[in-house]
Amino acid sequence: SFLTAVINSFFWNKKWVFKKETGVNFITFLVVTTIGLAINNFIVYLITTHVPHAFIASDKLWANIAKAFATGIAMFWNFTGYKLIVFKKTSSNTPS
């Protein structure tokens, strides 16, 4: 399911978000996205195992809060990685 989501995300980012028709490497996109997944999982692990949650009685609720926070961080990483690495703009006005 992860690979299906990545392929779908690649297509829509290429066609709609960044409007780039050529020069886009799927492998680079996959690497950036996989790093985002690792960041997400690592943050969830850190929060659920090392951050006390005295005011939240349910472990499941705490895990969901951790996942929501981690998803926001991973989304920031993914968008920044896509913009600066995968779909970076090429300069058409290069001075000579």
PDB file of C-alpha atoms in Angstrom:
ATOM      1  CA  SER A   1       0.000   0.000   0.000  1.00  0.00           C
ATOM      2  CA  PHE A   2       2.943   2.344   0.657  1.00  0.00           C
ATOM      3  CA  LEU A   3       4.220   1.916  -2.903  1.00  0.00           C
ATOM      4  CA  THR A   4       0.743   2.533  -4.328  1.00  0.00           C
ATOM      5  CA  ALA A   5       0.458   5.729  -2.290  1.00  0.00           C
ATOM      6  CA  VAL A   6       3.935   6.853  -3.419  1.00  0.00           C
ATOM      7  CA  ILE A   7       3.116   6.276  -7.095  1.00  0.00           C
ATOM      8  CA  ASN A   8      -0.152   8.187  -6.716  1.00  0.00           C
ATOM      9  CA  SER A   9       1.606  11.008  -4.854  1.00  0.00           C
ATOM     10  CA  PHE A  10       4.357  11.171  -7.490  1.00  0.00           C
ATOM     11  CA  PHE A  11       1.834  11.498 -10.306  1.00  0.00           C
ATOM     12  CA  TRP A  12      -0.216  14.241  -8.629  1.00  0.00           C
ATOM     13  CA  ASN A  13       2.811  16.181  -7.377  1.00  0.00           C
ATOM     14  CA  LYS A  14       4.357  16.054 -10.833  1.00  0.00           C
ATOM     15  CA  LYS A  15       1.222  17.042 -12.747  1.00  0.00           C
ATOM     16  CA  TRP A  16      -0.669  19.309 -10.352  1.00  0.00           C
ATOM     17  CA  VAL A  17       1.418  20.641  -7.466  1.00  0.00           C
ATOM     18  CA  PHE A  18       4.742  21.341  -9.159  1.00  0.00           C
ATOM     19  CA  LYS A  19       3.550  21.177 -12.808  1.00  0.00           C
ATOM     20  CA  LYS A  20       6.730  19.547 -14.014  1.00  0.00           C
ATOM     21  CA  GLU A  21       6.549  17.454 -17.188  1.00  0.00           C
ATOM     22  CA  THR A  22      10.150  16.335 -17.645  1.00  0.00           C
ATOM     23  CA  GLY A  23      13.336  15.771 -15.725  1.00  0.00           C
ATOM     24  CA  VAL A  24      11.760  14.195 -12.649  1.00  0.00           C
ATOM     25  CA  ASN A  25      13.326  11.092 -11.149  1.00  0.00           C
ATOM     26  CA  PHE A  26      10.912   8.669  -9.458  1.00  0.00           C
ATOM     27  CA  ILE A  27      13.736   7.053  -7.456  1.00  0.00           C
ATOM     28  CA  THR A  28      14.646  10.419  -5.900  1.00  0.00           C
ATOM     29  CA  PHE A  29      10.970  10.967  -5.075  1.00  0.00           C
ATOM     30  CA  LEU A  30      10.811   7.501  -3.497  1.00  0.00           C
ATOM     31  CA  VAL A  31      13.913   8.180  -1.373  1.00  0.00           C
ATOM     32  CA  VAL A  32      12.553  11.516  -0.082  1.00  0.00           C
ATOM     33  CA  THR A  33       9.189   9.901   0.699  1.00  0.00           C
ATOM     34  CA  THR A  34      10.795   6.920   2.453  1.00  0.00           C
ATOM     35  CA  ILE A  35      12.851   9.278   4.612  1.00  0.00           C
ATOM     36  CA  GLY A  36       9.571  11.036   5.467  1.00  0.00           C
ATOM     37  CA  LEU A  37       8.074   7.703   6.532  1.00  0.00           C
ATOM     38  CA  ALA A  38      11.113   6.992   8.718  1.00  0.00           C
ATOM     39  CA  ILE A  39      10.877  10.458  10.297  1.00  0.00           C
ATOM     40  CA  ASN A  40       7.186   9.886  10.998  1.00  0.00           C
ATOM     41  CA  ASN A  41       7.750   6.505  12.640  1.00  0.00           C
ATOM     42  CA  PHE A  42      10.740   7.733  14.665  1.00  0.00           C
ATOM     43  CA  ILE A  43       8.822  10.720  16.057  1.00  0.00           C
ATOM     44  CA  VAL A  44       5.875   8.512  17.019  1.00  0.00           C
ATOM     45  CA  TYR A  45       8.287   6.136  18.757  1.00  0.00           C
ATOM     46  CA  LEU A  46      10.015   8.975  20.628  1.00  0.00           C
ATOM     47  CA  ILE A  47       6.791  10.592  21.785  1.00  0.00           C
ATOM     48  CA  THR A  48       5.021   7.395  22.828  1.00  0.00           C
ATOM     49  CA  THR A  49       8.007   5.967  24.705  1.00  0.00           C
ATOM     50  CA  HIS A  50       9.832   8.997  26.108  1.00  0.00           C
ATOM     51  CA  VAL A  51       7.313  11.824  26.595  1.00  0.00           C
ATOM     52  CA  PRO A  52       5.102  11.506  29.688  1.00  0.00           C
ATOM     53  CA  HIS A  53       1.394  12.008  29.168  1.00  0.00           C
ATOM     54  CA  ALA A  54       0.006  12.564  32.657  1.00  0.00           C
ATOM     55  CA  PHE A  55      -3.034  14.541  31.490  1.00  0.00           C
ATOM     56  CA  ILE A  56      -4.098  11.997  28.873  1.00  0.00           C
ATOM     57  CA  ALA A  57      -5.403   8.785  30.397  1.00  0.00           C
ATOM     58  CA  SER A  58      -5.622   6.709  27.231  1.00  0.00           C
ATOM     59  CA  ASP A  59      -2.482   5.290  25.636  1.00  0.00           C
ATOM     60  CA  LYS A  60      -4.342   5.015  22.324  1.00  0.00           C
ATOM     61  CA  LEU A  61      -5.273   8.687  22.412  1.00  0.00           C
ATOM     62  CA  TRP A  62      -1.658   9.587  23.196  1.00  0.00           C
ATOM     63  CA  ALA A  63      -0.487   7.449  20.263  1.00  0.00           C
ATOM     64  CA  ASN A  64      -2.954   9.242  17.977  1.00  0.00           C
ATOM     65  CA  ILE A  65      -1.748  12.638  19.175  1.00  0.00           C
ATOM     66  CA  ALA A  66       1.841  11.534  18.570  1.00  0.00           C
ATOM     67  CA  LYS A  67       0.918  10.309  15.082  1.00  0.00           C
ATOM     68  CA  ALA A  68      -0.822  13.590  14.228  1.00  0.00           C
ATOM     69  CA  PHE A  69       2.221  15.591  15.355  1.00  0.00           C
ATOM     70  CA  ALA A  70       4.619  13.278  13.497  1.00  0.00           C
ATOM     71  CA  THR A  71       2.510  13.473  10.353  1.00  0.00           C
ATOM     72  CA  GLY A  72       2.784  17.268  10.372  1.00  0.00           C
ATOM     73  CA  ILE A  73       6.577  17.091  10.668  1.00  0.00           C
ATOM     74  CA  ALA A  74       6.813  14.449   7.932  1.00  0.00           C
ATOM     75  CA  MET A  75       4.547  16.505   5.651  1.00  0.00           C
ATOM     76  CA  PHE A  76       6.864  19.479   6.094  1.00  0.00           C
ATOM     77  CA  TRP A  77       9.884  17.273   5.272  1.00  0.00           C
ATOM     78  CA  ASN A  78       8.184  15.760   2.216  1.00  0.00           C
ATOM     79  CA  PHE A  79       7.047  19.073   0.737  1.00  0.00           C
ATOM     80  CA  THR A  80      10.433  20.696   1.338  1.00  0.00           C
ATOM     81  CA  GLY A  81      12.247  17.677  -0.112  1.00  0.00           C
ATOM     82  CA  TYR A  82      10.001  17.613  -3.156  1.00  0.00           C
ATOM     83  CA  LYS A  83      10.390  21.350  -3.743  1.00  0.00           C
ATOM     84  CA  LEU A  84      14.160  21.588  -3.206  1.00  0.00           C
ATOM     85  CA  ILE A  85      15.343  18.171  -4.396  1.00  0.00           C
ATOM     86  CA  VAL A  86      12.862  16.331  -6.603  1.00  0.00           C
ATOM     87  CA  PHE A  87      11.007  19.107  -8.437  1.00  0.00           C
ATOM     88  CA  LYS A  88      13.613  21.851  -8.126  1.00  0.00           C
ATOM     89  CA  LYS A  89      13.265  24.673 -10.581  1.00  0.00           C
ATOM     90  CA  THR A  90      15.916  24.996 -13.224  1.00  0.00           C
ATOM     91  CA  SER A  91      17.116  28.483 -13.949  1.00  0.00           C
ATOM     92  CA  SER A  92      16.153  29.547 -17.471  1.00  0.00           C
ATOM     93  CA  ASN A  93      17.727  33.006 -17.134  1.00  0.00           C
ATOM     94  CA  THR A  94      21.313  31.976 -16.593  1.00  0.00           C
ATOM     95  CA  PRO A  95      23.671  34.933 -17.128  1.00  0.00           C
ATOM     96  CA  SER A  96      26.565  34.319 -19.474  1.00  0.00           C
TER      97      SER A  96
END
